[in-house]
XYZ file of C-alpha atoms in Angstrom:
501
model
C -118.050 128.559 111.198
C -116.204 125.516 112.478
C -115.232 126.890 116.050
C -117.526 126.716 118.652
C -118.423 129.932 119.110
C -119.856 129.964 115.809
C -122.561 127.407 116.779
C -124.213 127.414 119.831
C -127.001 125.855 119.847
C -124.930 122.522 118.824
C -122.782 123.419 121.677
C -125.795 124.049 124.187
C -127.118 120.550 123.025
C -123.781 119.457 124.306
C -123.610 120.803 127.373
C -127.206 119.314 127.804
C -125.596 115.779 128.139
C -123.003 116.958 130.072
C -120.377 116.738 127.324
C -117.258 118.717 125.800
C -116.912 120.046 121.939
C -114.281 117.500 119.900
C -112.368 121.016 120.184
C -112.645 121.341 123.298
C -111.293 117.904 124.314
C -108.435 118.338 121.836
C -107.790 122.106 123.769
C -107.756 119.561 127.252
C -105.216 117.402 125.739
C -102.840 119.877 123.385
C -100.772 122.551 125.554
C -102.161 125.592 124.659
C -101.211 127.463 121.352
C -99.824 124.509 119.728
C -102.150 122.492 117.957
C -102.231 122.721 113.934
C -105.448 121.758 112.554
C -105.703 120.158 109.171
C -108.315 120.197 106.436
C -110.826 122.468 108.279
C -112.458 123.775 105.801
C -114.181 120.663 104.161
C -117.353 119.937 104.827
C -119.987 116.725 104.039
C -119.857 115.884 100.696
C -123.600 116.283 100.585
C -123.430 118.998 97.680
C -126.334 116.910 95.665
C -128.867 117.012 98.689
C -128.045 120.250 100.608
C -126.629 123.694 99.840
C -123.395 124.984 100.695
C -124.414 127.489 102.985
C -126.397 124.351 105.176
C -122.904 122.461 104.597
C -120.684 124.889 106.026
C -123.092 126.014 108.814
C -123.506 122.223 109.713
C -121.126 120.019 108.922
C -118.180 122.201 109.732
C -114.528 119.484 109.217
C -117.017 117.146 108.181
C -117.341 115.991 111.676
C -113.590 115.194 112.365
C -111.189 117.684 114.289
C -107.517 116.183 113.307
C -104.311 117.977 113.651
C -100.718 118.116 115.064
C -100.191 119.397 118.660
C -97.925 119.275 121.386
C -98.847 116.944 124.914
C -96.657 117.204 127.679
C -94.588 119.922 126.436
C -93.702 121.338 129.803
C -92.236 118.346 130.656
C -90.444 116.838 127.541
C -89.872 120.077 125.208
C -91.265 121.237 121.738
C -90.067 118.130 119.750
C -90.201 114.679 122.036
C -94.102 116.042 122.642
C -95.777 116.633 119.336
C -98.311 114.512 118.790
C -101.334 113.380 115.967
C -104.710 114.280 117.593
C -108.249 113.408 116.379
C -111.502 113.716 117.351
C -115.136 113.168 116.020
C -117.557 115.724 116.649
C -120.851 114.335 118.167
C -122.340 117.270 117.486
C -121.648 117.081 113.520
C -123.856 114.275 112.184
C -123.514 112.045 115.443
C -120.229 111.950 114.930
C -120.806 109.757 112.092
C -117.473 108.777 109.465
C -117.632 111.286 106.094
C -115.695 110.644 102.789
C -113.793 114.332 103.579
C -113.059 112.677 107.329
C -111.807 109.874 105.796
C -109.792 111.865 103.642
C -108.718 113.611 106.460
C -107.977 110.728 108.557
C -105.849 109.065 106.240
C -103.311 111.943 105.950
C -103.031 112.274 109.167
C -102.396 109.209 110.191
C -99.540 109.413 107.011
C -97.992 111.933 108.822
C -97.975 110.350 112.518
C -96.229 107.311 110.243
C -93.699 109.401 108.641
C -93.066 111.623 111.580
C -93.165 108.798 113.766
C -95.775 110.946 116.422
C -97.789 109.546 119.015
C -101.737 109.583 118.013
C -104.388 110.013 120.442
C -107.971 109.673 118.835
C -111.178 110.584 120.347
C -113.794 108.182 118.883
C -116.790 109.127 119.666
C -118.825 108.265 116.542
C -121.616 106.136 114.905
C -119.810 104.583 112.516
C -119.958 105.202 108.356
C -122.283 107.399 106.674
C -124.465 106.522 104.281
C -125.573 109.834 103.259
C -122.908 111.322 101.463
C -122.992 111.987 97.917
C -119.649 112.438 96.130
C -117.206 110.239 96.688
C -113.696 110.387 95.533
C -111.080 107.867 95.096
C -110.406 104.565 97.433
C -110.203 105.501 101.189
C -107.773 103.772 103.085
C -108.144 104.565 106.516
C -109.033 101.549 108.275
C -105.013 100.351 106.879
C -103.404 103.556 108.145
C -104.607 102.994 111.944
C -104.078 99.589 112.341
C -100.651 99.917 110.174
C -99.430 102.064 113.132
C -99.898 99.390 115.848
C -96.855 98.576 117.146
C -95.209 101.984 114.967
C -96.156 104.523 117.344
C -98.097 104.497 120.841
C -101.764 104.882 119.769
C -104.586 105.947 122.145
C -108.151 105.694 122.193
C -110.968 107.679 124.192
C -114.715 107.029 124.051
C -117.142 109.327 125.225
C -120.844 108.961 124.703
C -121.983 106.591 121.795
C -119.471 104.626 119.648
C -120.300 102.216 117.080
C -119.082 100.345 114.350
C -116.498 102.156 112.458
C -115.494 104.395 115.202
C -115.191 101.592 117.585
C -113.453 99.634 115.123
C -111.031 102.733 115.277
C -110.740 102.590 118.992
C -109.875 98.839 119.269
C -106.964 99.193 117.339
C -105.573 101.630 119.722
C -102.943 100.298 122.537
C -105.053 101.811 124.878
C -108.404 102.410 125.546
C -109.443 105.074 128.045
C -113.586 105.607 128.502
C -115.829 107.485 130.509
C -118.245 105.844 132.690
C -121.232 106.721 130.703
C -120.119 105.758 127.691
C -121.561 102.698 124.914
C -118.846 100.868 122.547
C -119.656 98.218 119.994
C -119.165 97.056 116.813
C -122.701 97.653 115.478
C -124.935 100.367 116.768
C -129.104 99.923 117.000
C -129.605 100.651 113.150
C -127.528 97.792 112.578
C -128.850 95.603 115.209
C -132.261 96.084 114.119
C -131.314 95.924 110.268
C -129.676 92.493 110.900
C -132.604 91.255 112.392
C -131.097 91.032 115.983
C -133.625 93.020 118.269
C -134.492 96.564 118.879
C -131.847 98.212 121.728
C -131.502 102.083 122.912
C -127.816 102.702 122.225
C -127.534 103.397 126.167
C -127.994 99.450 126.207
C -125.067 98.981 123.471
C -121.837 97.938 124.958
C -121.491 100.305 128.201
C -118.326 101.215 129.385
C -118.470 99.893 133.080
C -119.331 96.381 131.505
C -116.180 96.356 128.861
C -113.609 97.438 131.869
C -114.553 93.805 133.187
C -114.091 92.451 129.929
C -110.713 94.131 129.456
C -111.557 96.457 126.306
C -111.402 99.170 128.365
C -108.508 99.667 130.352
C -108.596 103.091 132.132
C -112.392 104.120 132.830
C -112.723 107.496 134.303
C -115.425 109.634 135.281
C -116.244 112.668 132.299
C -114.135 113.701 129.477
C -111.702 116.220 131.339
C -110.316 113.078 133.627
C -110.162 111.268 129.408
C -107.809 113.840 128.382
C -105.329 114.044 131.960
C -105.616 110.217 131.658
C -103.801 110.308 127.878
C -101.513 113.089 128.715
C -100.703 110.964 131.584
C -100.520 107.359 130.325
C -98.710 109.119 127.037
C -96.162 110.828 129.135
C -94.163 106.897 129.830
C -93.476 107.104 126.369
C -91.961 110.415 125.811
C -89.174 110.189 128.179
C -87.312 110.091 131.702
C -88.724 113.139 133.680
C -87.528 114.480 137.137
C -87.385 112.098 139.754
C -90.257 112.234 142.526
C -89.305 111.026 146.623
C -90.755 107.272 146.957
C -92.300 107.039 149.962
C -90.298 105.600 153.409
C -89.031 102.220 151.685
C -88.727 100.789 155.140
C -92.789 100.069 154.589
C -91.900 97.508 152.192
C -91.002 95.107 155.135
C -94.819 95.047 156.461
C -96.669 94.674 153.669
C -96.048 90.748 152.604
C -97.953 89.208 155.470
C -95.845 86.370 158.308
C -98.514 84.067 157.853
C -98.021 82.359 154.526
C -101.836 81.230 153.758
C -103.214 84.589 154.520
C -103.914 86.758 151.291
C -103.030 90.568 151.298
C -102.938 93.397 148.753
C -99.921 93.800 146.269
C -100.729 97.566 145.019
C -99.193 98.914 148.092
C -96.103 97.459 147.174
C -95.836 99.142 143.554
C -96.950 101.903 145.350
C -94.333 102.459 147.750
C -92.046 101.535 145.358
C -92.659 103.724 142.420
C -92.053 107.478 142.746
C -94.740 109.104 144.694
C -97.506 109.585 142.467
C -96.605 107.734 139.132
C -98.754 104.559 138.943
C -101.126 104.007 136.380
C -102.717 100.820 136.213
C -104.046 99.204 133.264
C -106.931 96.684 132.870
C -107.954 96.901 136.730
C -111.219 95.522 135.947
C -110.358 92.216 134.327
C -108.002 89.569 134.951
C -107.386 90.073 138.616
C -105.141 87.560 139.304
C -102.270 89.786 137.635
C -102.136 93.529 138.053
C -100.441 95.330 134.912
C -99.119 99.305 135.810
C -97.083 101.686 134.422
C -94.723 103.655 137.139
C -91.833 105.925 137.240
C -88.807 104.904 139.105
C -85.859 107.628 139.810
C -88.418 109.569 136.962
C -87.974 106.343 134.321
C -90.690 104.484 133.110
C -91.085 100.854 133.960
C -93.661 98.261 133.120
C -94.731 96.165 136.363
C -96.563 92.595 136.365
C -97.706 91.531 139.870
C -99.269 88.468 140.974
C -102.724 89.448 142.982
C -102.774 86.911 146.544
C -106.392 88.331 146.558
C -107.475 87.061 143.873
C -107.196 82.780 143.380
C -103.856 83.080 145.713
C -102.411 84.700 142.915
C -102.910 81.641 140.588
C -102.315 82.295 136.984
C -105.684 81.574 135.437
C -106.688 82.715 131.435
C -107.870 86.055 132.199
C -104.532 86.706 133.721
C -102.505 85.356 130.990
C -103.874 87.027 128.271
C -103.705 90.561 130.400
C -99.720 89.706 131.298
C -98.972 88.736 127.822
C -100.612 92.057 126.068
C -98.827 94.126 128.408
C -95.705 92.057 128.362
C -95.692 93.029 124.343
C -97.047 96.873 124.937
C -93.674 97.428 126.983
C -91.042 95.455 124.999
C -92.500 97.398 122.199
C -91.943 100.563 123.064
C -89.011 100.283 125.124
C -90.525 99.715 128.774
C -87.844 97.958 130.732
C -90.225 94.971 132.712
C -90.431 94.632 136.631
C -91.931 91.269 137.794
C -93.053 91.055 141.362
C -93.918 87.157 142.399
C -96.131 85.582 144.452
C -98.323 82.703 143.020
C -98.837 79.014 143.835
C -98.754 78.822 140.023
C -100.720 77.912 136.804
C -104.694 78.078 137.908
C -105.902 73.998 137.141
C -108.436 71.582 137.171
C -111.719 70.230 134.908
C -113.139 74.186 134.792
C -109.785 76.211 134.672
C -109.054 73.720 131.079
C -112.074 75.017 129.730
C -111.187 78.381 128.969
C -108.378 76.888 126.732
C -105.914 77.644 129.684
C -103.144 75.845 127.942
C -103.106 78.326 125.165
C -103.384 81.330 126.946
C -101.041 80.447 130.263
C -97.954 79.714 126.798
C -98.749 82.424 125.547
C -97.933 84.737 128.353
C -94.373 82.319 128.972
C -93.814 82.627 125.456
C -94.795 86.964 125.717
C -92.436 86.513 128.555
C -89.201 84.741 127.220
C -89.409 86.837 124.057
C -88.533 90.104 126.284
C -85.927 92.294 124.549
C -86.010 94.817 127.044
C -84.230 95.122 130.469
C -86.468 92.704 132.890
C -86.022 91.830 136.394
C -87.564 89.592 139.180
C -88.568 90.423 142.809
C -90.280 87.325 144.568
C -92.379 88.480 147.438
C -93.567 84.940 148.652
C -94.636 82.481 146.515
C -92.829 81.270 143.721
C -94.054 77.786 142.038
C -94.795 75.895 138.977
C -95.374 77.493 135.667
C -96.802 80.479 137.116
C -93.456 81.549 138.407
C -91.777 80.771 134.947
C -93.646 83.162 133.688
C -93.320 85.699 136.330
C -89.267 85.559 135.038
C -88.959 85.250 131.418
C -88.965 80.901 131.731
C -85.347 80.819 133.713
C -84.468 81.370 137.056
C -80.997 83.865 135.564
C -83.032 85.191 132.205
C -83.812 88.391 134.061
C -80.938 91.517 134.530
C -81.873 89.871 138.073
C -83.736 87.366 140.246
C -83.889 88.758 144.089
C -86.205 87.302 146.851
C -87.483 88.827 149.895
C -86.824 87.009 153.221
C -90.423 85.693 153.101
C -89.773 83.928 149.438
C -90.723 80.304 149.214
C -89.955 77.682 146.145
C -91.068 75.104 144.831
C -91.617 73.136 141.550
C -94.843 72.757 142.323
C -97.575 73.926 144.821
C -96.645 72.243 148.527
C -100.259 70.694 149.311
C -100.069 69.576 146.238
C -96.813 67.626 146.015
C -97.101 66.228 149.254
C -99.916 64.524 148.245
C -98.191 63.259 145.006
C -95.127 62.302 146.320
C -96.578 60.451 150.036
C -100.006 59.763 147.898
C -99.177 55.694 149.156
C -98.062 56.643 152.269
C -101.181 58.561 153.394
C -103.431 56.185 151.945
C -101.723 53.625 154.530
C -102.929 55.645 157.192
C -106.278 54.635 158.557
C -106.358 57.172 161.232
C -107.815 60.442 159.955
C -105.874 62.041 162.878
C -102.497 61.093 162.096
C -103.148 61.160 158.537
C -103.462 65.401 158.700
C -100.764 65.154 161.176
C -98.180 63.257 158.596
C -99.693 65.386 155.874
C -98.860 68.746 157.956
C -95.299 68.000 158.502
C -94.257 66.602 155.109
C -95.851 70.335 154.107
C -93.464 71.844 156.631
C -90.445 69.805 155.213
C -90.603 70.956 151.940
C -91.384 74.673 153.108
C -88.407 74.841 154.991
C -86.599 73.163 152.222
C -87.812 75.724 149.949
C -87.373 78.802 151.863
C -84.934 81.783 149.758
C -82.107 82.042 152.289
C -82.065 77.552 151.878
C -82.289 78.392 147.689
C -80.217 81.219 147.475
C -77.401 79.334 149.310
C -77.543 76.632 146.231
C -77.892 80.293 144.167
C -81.155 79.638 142.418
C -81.453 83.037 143.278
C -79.013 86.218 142.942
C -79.754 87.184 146.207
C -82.020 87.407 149.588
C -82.659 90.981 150.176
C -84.303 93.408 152.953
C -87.064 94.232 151.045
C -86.596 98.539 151.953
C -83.241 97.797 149.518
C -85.582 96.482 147.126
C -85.982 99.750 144.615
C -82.355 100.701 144.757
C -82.033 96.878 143.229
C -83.967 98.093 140.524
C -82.766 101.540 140.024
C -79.337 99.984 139.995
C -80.021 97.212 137.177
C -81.573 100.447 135.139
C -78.490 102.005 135.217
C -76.265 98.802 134.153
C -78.816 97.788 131.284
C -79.001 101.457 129.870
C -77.405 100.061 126.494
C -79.708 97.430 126.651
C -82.972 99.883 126.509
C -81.332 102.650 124.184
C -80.633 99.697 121.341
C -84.473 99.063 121.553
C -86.462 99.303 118.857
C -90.170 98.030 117.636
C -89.597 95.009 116.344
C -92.884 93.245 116.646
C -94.783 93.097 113.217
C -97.537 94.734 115.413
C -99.064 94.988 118.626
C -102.332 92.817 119.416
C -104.932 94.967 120.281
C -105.998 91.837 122.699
């Protein structure tokens, strides 16, 4: 009674909203033949209200799906891709959290501990249950999820409604992959209205399109069958090195960073070209745009990549940003991610509003996420390079990366050029009554420094490794992979956990 085929009508009612089965989204992700369910026999403990022949026709798993499967097997073999899967069953008492699925839950998640597995959890779900009516023993399941943070890579999908517990479930993963239509918050509309706080559909609750600009989400995809290739694929950087893919002609790189210094342009291309074909994934799109956080595969390795966005506040580190560079910053040096930083910013975002969203918290925090790397990191500067901003974009020193290249169109400075020119020759211009002369003066005291700041003028005093064509820019990095491979095997998680912020 607890496969599909045994219940139809729950499955029509499914397919009504345009929905998988929880087994059928664990089929999506598992390869096929491999997945070993656990405890699914149980059913509600609702023995005091309904019979057992209700319970079992009903409540088949008690509304969670969990097992052991394999993901990515093809690619990594039958032990680097078993994996912990679980999913609620919307169709089992909305998906709401049992006693038995607790139960269930919690030895599970013992075993993804002990084995040290992967988990991927689809938490669809209306939080606890309040009908049950046997209980037995202390449940422990909101420890065992969060206890894995940092353990093992964790990650979350939300389909249709999720509330409360199940959402509680979901933030503690290290990624969180929705579909477009779907609701997430902490309370669904029983609780809203029971708290006295308004009466809201749950379509209303905490939609998905709305948290991928507030950074909860950070892959949102169309339907449940692009959920599950999403986790096989964002899963698949931490199971291994996999065949190398052909980049695309790396003599693109040289027209992509624009002559014209003030003009803004498009970094994705960049990562794009430079990454084997095909491998990008990026993370939190929606929010913080000044940075832009992506997984990629070079010469079939996994690398982390931070790039400052010129499209976005000239690539000026504002709060958003920070807190989006410094999550990632700890996802990869938790799990092993060596760290590509490609820079171009004028630096730290300032001024009376930028302070108010406690800017000088969140900017240290990314340095600090930054000079605390223990994996293999290195530095490409694109264009600009100032200030904090750039500190950050390089672990807080100009030689604290494997290394610190620059691309003919680099630029430096300790601070933003406008900007110091009218610090330094602040007197001077004042002087000037002619409005005229007064740009004119300003203009080429902004030249001065620009040429005095260019890369070839730095690297000569070697603040920088080296000036490079940028089409000799990913055998750079493929090279420094190679010399820090004892660096990234000797990695291990050493973070008490990872910040599911």
């Amino acid at each position: 009674m607890r496969m599909d085929e045994a219940r139809p009508e729950a499955v029509r009612k499914r397919r009504g909203r345009n929905m998988r089965t929880a087994r059928e989204n664990i089929a999506a992700v598992c390869d096929p033949g491999t997945f070993q369910e656990y405890g699914g026999l149980v059913v509600a403990p609702q023995r005091k209200r309904r019979t057992m022949d209700d319970l079992i026709r009903n409540t088949p798993a008690d509304g969670l799906v969990v097992g052991v499967g394999s993901v990515n097997g093809e690619l990594f073999g039958p032990q680097k891709s078993r994996a912990v899967v679980l999913a609620y069953d919307g169709t089992v008492l909305a998906g709401t959290q049992g006693h038995e699925g607790h139960r269930k839950d919690s030895r599970i998640l013992q075993l993804a501990a002990k084995l040290r597995l992967p988990v991927v959890f689809f938490a669809e779900g209306g939080g606890g249950r309040p009908g049950d009516t046997e209980y037995r023993g202390e449940l422990d399941s909101f420890h065992r999820l969060p206890a894995l943070s940092g353990e093992v890579p964790l990650v979350g999908i939300a389909a249709g409604y999720c509330f409360a517990g199940n959402a509680a479930f979901l933030g503690s993963c290290d990624v969180i992959i929705a579909t477009e239509t779907s609701n997430i918050g902490m309370g669904g509309p029983a609780m809203i209205e029971g708290g006295g706080l308004g009466v809201y559909a749950p379509e209303e609750i905490g939609p998905a399109p709305m948290h991928y600009r507030t950074g909860v989400v950070d892959i949102l995809v169309k339907d449940e069958a692009e959920a599950a290739e999403s986790a096989k694929r964002y899963l698949a950087y931490f199971q291994g090195d996999i065949a190398p893919q052909p980049p695309k002609d790396q003599r693109l790189l040289r027209g992509l960073v624009p002559e014209d210094r003030r003009r803004a342009y498009d970094v994705r291309p960049v990562i794009e070209t430079l990454a084997d074909e095909g491998s990008v994934t990026e993370l939190r799109a929606g929010y913080g745009h000044g940075l832009i956080t992506a997984l990629i595969r070079l010469d079939g390795r996994a690398v982390g990549v931070l790039a400052n966005n010129p499209m976005h506040l000239a690539g000026a580190v504002d709060g958003d940003g920070s807190d989006k560079g410094a999550r990632f910053l700890a996802l990869c040096d938790n799990f092993g991610l060596p760290v590509l930083f490609l820079c171009d910013t004028p630096g730290i975002l300032v001024g009376p509003e930028a302070e108010k969203t406690a800017l000088v918290r969140r900017s240290s925090r990314f340095l600090v996420a930054s000079a605390k790397l223990r994996v293999p990191a290195f530095t490409v500067i694109l264009r600009k390079f100032y200030g904090i901003g750039m500190l950050a974009m390089m672990m807080g020193a100009l030689k604290a990366p494997i290394f610190n290249v620059s691309w003919p169109t680099g630029e430096f400075g300790s601070m933003g050029l406008e900007g110091a020119v009218r610090l330094a020759y602040r007197k001077e211009m004042e002087a000037i009554e002619e409005p005229a002369e007064r740009k004119r003066f300003y203009d080429e005291h902004v030249e001065q420094m620009y040429q005095a700041g260019k890369a070839l003028r730095r690297a000569r005093a070697y603040e920088f490794d080296d000036v490079i064509d940028p089409a000799d820019t990913r055998q750079w990095i493929i090279h420094g992979l190679n010399s820090s491979a004892a660096m990234q095997s000797s990695n291990v998680s050493r973070r008490p956990h990872l910040s599911p912020w």
